[in-house]
Coordinates of C-alpha atoms in Angstrom, one line a residue:
N5 CA 311.7 73.8 151.9
C6 CA 309.8 70.6 152.7
L7 CA 308.5 70.3 149.1
E8 CA 311.8 70.9 147.4
I9 CA 312.0 67.2 146.6
L10 CA 309.0 67.5 144.3
T11 CA 311.2 69.2 141.7
E12 CA 312.1 65.6 140.6
K13 CA 309.5 64.4 138.1
S14 CA 309.4 60.8 139.3
K15 CA 308.8 61.7 142.9
A16 CA 306.3 64.4 142.0
E17 CA 304.3 61.8 140.0
A18 CA 304.3 59.5 143.0
V19 CA 302.9 62.2 145.2
S20 CA 300.2 63.3 142.6
T21 CA 299.1 59.6 142.2
F22 CA 298.5 59.5 146.0
I23 CA 296.6 62.8 145.9
F24 CA 294.2 61.5 143.2
W25 CA 293.7 58.2 145.0
L26 CA 292.8 60.0 148.3
A27 CA 290.5 62.4 146.4
N28 CA 288.4 59.5 145.2
L29 CA 287.7 58.3 148.8
D30 CA 284.7 59.5 150.8
T31 CA 285.2 62.4 153.3
F32 CA 285.0 60.1 156.4
T33 CA 287.8 57.9 155.1
Q34 CA 289.9 60.9 154.3
Q35 CA 289.5 62.2 157.8
L36 CA 290.6 58.9 159.3
F37 CA 293.7 58.8 157.2
I38 CA 294.7 62.4 158.2
M39 CA 294.0 61.5 161.9
E40 CA 296.3 58.5 161.6
R41 CA 299.1 60.7 160.2
I42 CA 298.6 63.1 163.1
R43 CA 298.9 60.3 165.6
S44 CA 302.2 59.1 164.1
C45 CA 303.5 62.6 164.1
K46 CA 302.5 63.1 167.7
R47 CA 304.3 59.9 168.7
L48 CA 307.4 61.0 166.9
I49 CA 307.4 64.4 168.7
E50 CA 307.1 62.6 172.0
I51 CA 310.0 60.3 171.2
T52 CA 312.3 63.1 170.0
R53 CA 311.1 65.5 172.7
S54 CA 311.0 68.4 170.2
H55 CA 309.7 71.8 171.3
N56 CA 309.3 73.1 167.8
T57 CA 306.0 71.4 167.1
T58 CA 304.8 74.0 164.5
H59 CA 307.5 73.4 161.9
F60 CA 308.5 69.9 163.1
R61 CA 309.0 67.5 160.2
G62 CA 307.0 64.7 161.6
F63 CA 304.6 63.9 158.7
S64 CA 305.7 61.3 156.3
M65 CA 305.6 62.3 152.6
P66 CA 302.4 60.8 151.1
F67 CA 303.1 58.9 147.8
L68 CA 302.0 55.9 145.7
S69 CA 304.5 54.2 143.3
K70 CA 305.1 50.8 141.9
D71 CA 308.8 51.6 141.6
A72 CA 310.7 50.0 144.5
E73 CA 313.6 52.4 144.2
I74 CA 311.3 55.4 144.5
G75 CA 309.6 53.8 147.5
R76 CA 313.0 53.3 149.3
E77 CA 313.9 56.9 148.7
M78 CA 310.7 58.4 149.8
K79 CA 309.6 56.3 152.8
D80 CA 311.9 58.2 155.2
I81 CA 311.2 61.7 153.9
R82 CA 309.5 63.9 156.5
I83 CA 307.6 67.1 156.0
C84 CA 306.1 69.7 158.3
K85 CA 302.4 70.1 159.1
H86 CA 302.0 73.1 156.8
A87 CA 303.5 71.2 153.8
F88 CA 301.2 68.2 154.6
M89 CA 298.2 70.5 154.7
R90 CA 299.2 72.1 151.4
L91 CA 299.6 68.8 149.6
L92 CA 296.2 67.4 150.7
R93 CA 294.4 70.7 150.5
V94 CA 293.3 70.6 154.2
G95 CA 292.3 73.9 155.8
G96 CA 293.4 75.1 159.3
K97 CA 289.9 74.6 160.8
V98 CA 289.6 71.1 159.6
M99 CA 293.1 70.2 160.7
G100 CA 292.4 71.7 164.2
T101 CA 289.2 69.7 164.5
L102 CA 290.9 66.5 163.6
Q103 CA 293.8 67.3 166.0
N104 CA 291.2 67.7 168.8
H105 CA 289.7 64.3 167.9
V106 CA 293.1 62.7 168.2
N107 CA 293.8 64.4 171.5
N108 CA 290.4 63.5 173.0
G109 CA 290.3 60.0 171.6
T110 CA 287.1 60.7 169.7
M111 CA 285.9 60.0 166.2
P112 CA 284.5 62.5 163.6
T113 CA 280.8 62.2 162.9
R114 CA 280.0 60.4 159.7
K115 CA 277.3 62.5 158.0
V116 CA 274.7 60.5 156.3
C117 CA 272.4 62.5 154.0
T118 CA 268.9 61.1 154.3
I119 CA 267.3 63.9 152.3
E120 CA 266.6 62.9 148.7
P121 CA 268.1 65.4 146.3
Y122 CA 265.6 67.7 144.5
W123 CA 266.6 66.5 141.0
R124 CA 266.1 62.8 142.0
K125 CA 262.8 63.5 143.6
R126 CA 261.6 65.4 140.6
Y127 CA 262.8 62.6 138.3
N128 CA 261.1 59.9 140.3
E129 CA 257.8 61.7 140.7
L130 CA 257.4 63.7 137.4
I131 CA 259.6 62.2 134.7
K132 CA 260.0 58.4 135.3
P133 CA 256.3 57.4 135.6
P134 CA 255.3 58.9 132.2
L135 CA 258.4 57.3 130.6
D136 CA 257.4 53.9 132.0
S137 CA 253.9 54.3 130.6
F138 CA 255.2 55.4 127.2
F139 CA 257.5 52.5 126.8
Q140 CA 255.0 49.9 128.0
D141 CA 251.8 51.2 126.3
A142 CA 253.1 52.9 123.2
L143 CA 256.6 51.6 122.2
Y144 CA 256.6 47.9 123.1
P145 CA 253.4 47.1 121.1
L146 CA 255.3 48.2 118.0
T147 CA 258.1 45.8 118.6
K148 CA 258.7 42.2 117.6
A149 CA 260.9 39.4 119.1
H150 CA 264.4 38.9 117.8
S151 CA 264.8 35.8 115.5
K152 CA 267.6 34.3 117.6
H153 CA 267.2 35.9 121.0
S154 CA 263.6 35.8 122.3
E155 CA 264.3 38.1 125.2
V156 CA 265.3 40.9 122.8
Q157 CA 262.6 43.1 121.4
E158 CA 263.2 45.1 118.2
L159 CA 261.7 48.1 116.6
N160 CA 261.3 48.2 112.8
S161 CA 264.3 49.6 110.9
D162 CA 262.3 52.7 110.0
W163 CA 262.6 53.7 113.6
S164 CA 265.5 55.3 115.5
K165 CA 266.0 56.4 119.1
R166 CA 265.6 60.0 118.0
K167 CA 262.3 59.2 116.3
A168 CA 261.2 57.4 119.5
Y169 CA 262.0 60.5 121.5
G170 CA 260.0 62.7 119.1
F171 CA 257.1 60.2 119.5
Y172 CA 257.4 60.4 123.3
C173 CA 257.3 64.2 123.2
E174 CA 254.2 64.2 121.0
T175 CA 252.4 61.9 123.4
M176 CA 253.2 64.3 126.2
G177 CA 252.0 67.3 124.3
Y178 CA 255.1 68.8 122.7
D179 CA 256.5 69.0 119.3
V180 CA 260.3 68.6 118.8
K181 CA 262.1 71.1 116.6
T182 CA 265.9 71.3 115.9
D183 CA 267.4 74.6 115.1
S184 CA 270.4 75.3 112.8
A185 CA 272.8 74.9 115.7
G186 CA 271.6 71.4 116.4
K187 CA 269.8 72.3 119.6
T188 CA 266.5 70.6 120.4
K189 CA 263.5 72.8 121.2
L190 CA 260.1 71.7 122.5
N191 CA 257.1 73.6 121.4
P192 CA 253.6 73.0 122.9
I193 CA 251.2 71.4 120.5
E194 CA 248.2 73.6 119.9
G195 CA 244.9 72.1 120.9
F196 CA 246.5 69.4 123.0
P197 CA 244.2 68.5 126.0
P198 CA 245.7 70.3 129.1
D199 CA 244.9 67.5 131.5
E200 CA 246.9 65.0 129.3
K201 CA 250.0 67.2 129.1
R202 CA 253.0 66.0 131.1
E203 CA 256.5 67.2 131.8
V204 CA 259.0 65.8 129.4
C205 CA 262.7 65.0 129.9
S206 CA 265.6 66.1 127.7
W207 CA 267.1 63.9 125.0
P208 CA 270.2 62.8 127.1
V209 CA 267.9 61.8 130.0
F210 CA 265.7 59.8 127.6
L211 CA 268.7 58.0 126.1
K212 CA 270.1 57.2 129.5
Y213 CA 266.7 55.9 130.7
W214 CA 266.5 53.7 127.6
Q215 CA 270.0 52.2 128.2
K216 CA 269.4 51.6 131.9
E217 CA 265.7 50.5 132.1
H218 CA 265.3 48.8 128.7
P219 CA 268.6 47.3 127.6
K220 CA 266.8 44.5 125.6
L221 CA 264.9 47.0 123.5
R222 CA 266.7 47.7 120.2
V223 CA 266.2 49.1 116.8
C224 CA 266.5 46.6 114.0
P225 CA 269.4 47.4 111.7
K226 CA 268.7 48.4 108.2
P227 CA 269.3 45.8 105.4
P228 CA 272.5 46.2 103.4
G229 CA 272.1 48.6 100.5
G230 CA 268.9 50.1 101.8
A231 CA 265.4 50.1 100.2
S232 CA 266.6 52.0 97.1
A233 CA 269.0 49.2 96.2
A234 CA 266.2 46.6 96.3
G235 CA 263.9 48.8 94.2
S236 CA 266.4 49.5 91.4
G237 CA 267.8 46.0 91.1
G238 CA 270.8 46.6 93.2
T239 CA 272.3 49.5 91.1
T240 CA 272.4 52.4 93.6
T241 CA 274.9 55.1 94.2
T242 CA 276.2 55.0 97.7
N243 CA 277.3 58.0 99.8
A244 CA 280.9 56.8 99.6
S245 CA 280.9 56.8 95.8
V246 CA 279.3 60.2 95.6
G247 CA 281.9 61.6 98.0
G248 CA 284.7 60.0 95.9
E249 CA 283.4 61.6 92.7
V250 CA 283.2 65.0 94.4
R251 CA 286.7 64.8 95.8
E252 CA 288.0 63.7 92.3
K253 CA 286.4 66.8 90.8
K254 CA 288.0 69.0 93.4
R255 CA 291.4 67.5 92.7
K256 CA 291.0 68.2 89.0
A257 CA 289.9 71.8 89.7
V258 CA 293.0 72.6 91.7
K259 CA 295.4 75.0 89.9
M260 CA 299.0 74.3 90.5
E261 CA 301.2 77.3 90.8
G262 CA 304.1 77.5 88.3
V263 CA 302.5 75.1 85.8
V264 CA 301.0 76.5 82.6
A265 CA 298.6 74.4 80.6
D266 CA 299.5 74.9 76.9
P267 CA 297.3 72.9 74.5
Q268 CA 300.1 73.0 71.8
H269 CA 302.5 71.0 74.1
D270 CA 302.0 67.6 75.6
Q271 CA 302.3 69.1 79.1
R272 CA 300.4 67.5 81.9
F273 CA 299.7 68.5 85.5
P274 CA 301.6 66.5 88.1
Q275 CA 299.8 63.9 90.1
L276 CA 298.2 65.5 93.1
D277 CA 298.6 64.1 96.6
V278 CA 296.3 66.7 98.3
Y279 CA 293.0 65.4 99.7
W280 CA 290.3 67.9 100.5

């Protein structure tokens, strides 16, 4: 079996590293690599004058490793054509086509797709222009320059990116609603002029557009303590303290098995190390 060597973990990892590296290349480069391996196998067959070309072990084992010892052990390992095709997930028709290119001295055709994908065309024509108009005409007038970085524009701390997305949907004729599962739903606004209604994008697309097209537009962080702290003289109950009080009540309410609370004896519950 040509692939019996892959039972060793270190050598199997070296082969898998090469497979992942090859998979990240474009199709044309992958074809060139396979054709080069076919040429080397063909030269080896001619040198050895072997007649068993089907199961001839003329393909070198593909691997990538930083370990010099593994490299010395695997550089001379040869496998047959079927094992080579199995490792690189190459079909018989593709292998035959590349074999013909090697025999004829030709190159495979590099396919260049000139047709714009439908989703990109739809985004460029229907989604992006209204987004550009919304940011320039509706959102940027509400901003102010950063105190230290003049190129950075900031929205007031009352805003958020979710709130800006809701404002964007309203200007396009839709009302944003979130169900109990956290999914966003868009409902058409009644009485909205039909000629002003536009197609809106989803929340992930809106967020990605913001990060890519307007990286200098930010939301001003809220002041420490919030508005309630300023209004009550700084004496406000934070979420952390409320959560701590709730956890403390839960700890006191836990009933420990095997311990009986008798008011006549000075018996106390042991200290709990359970956090809920």
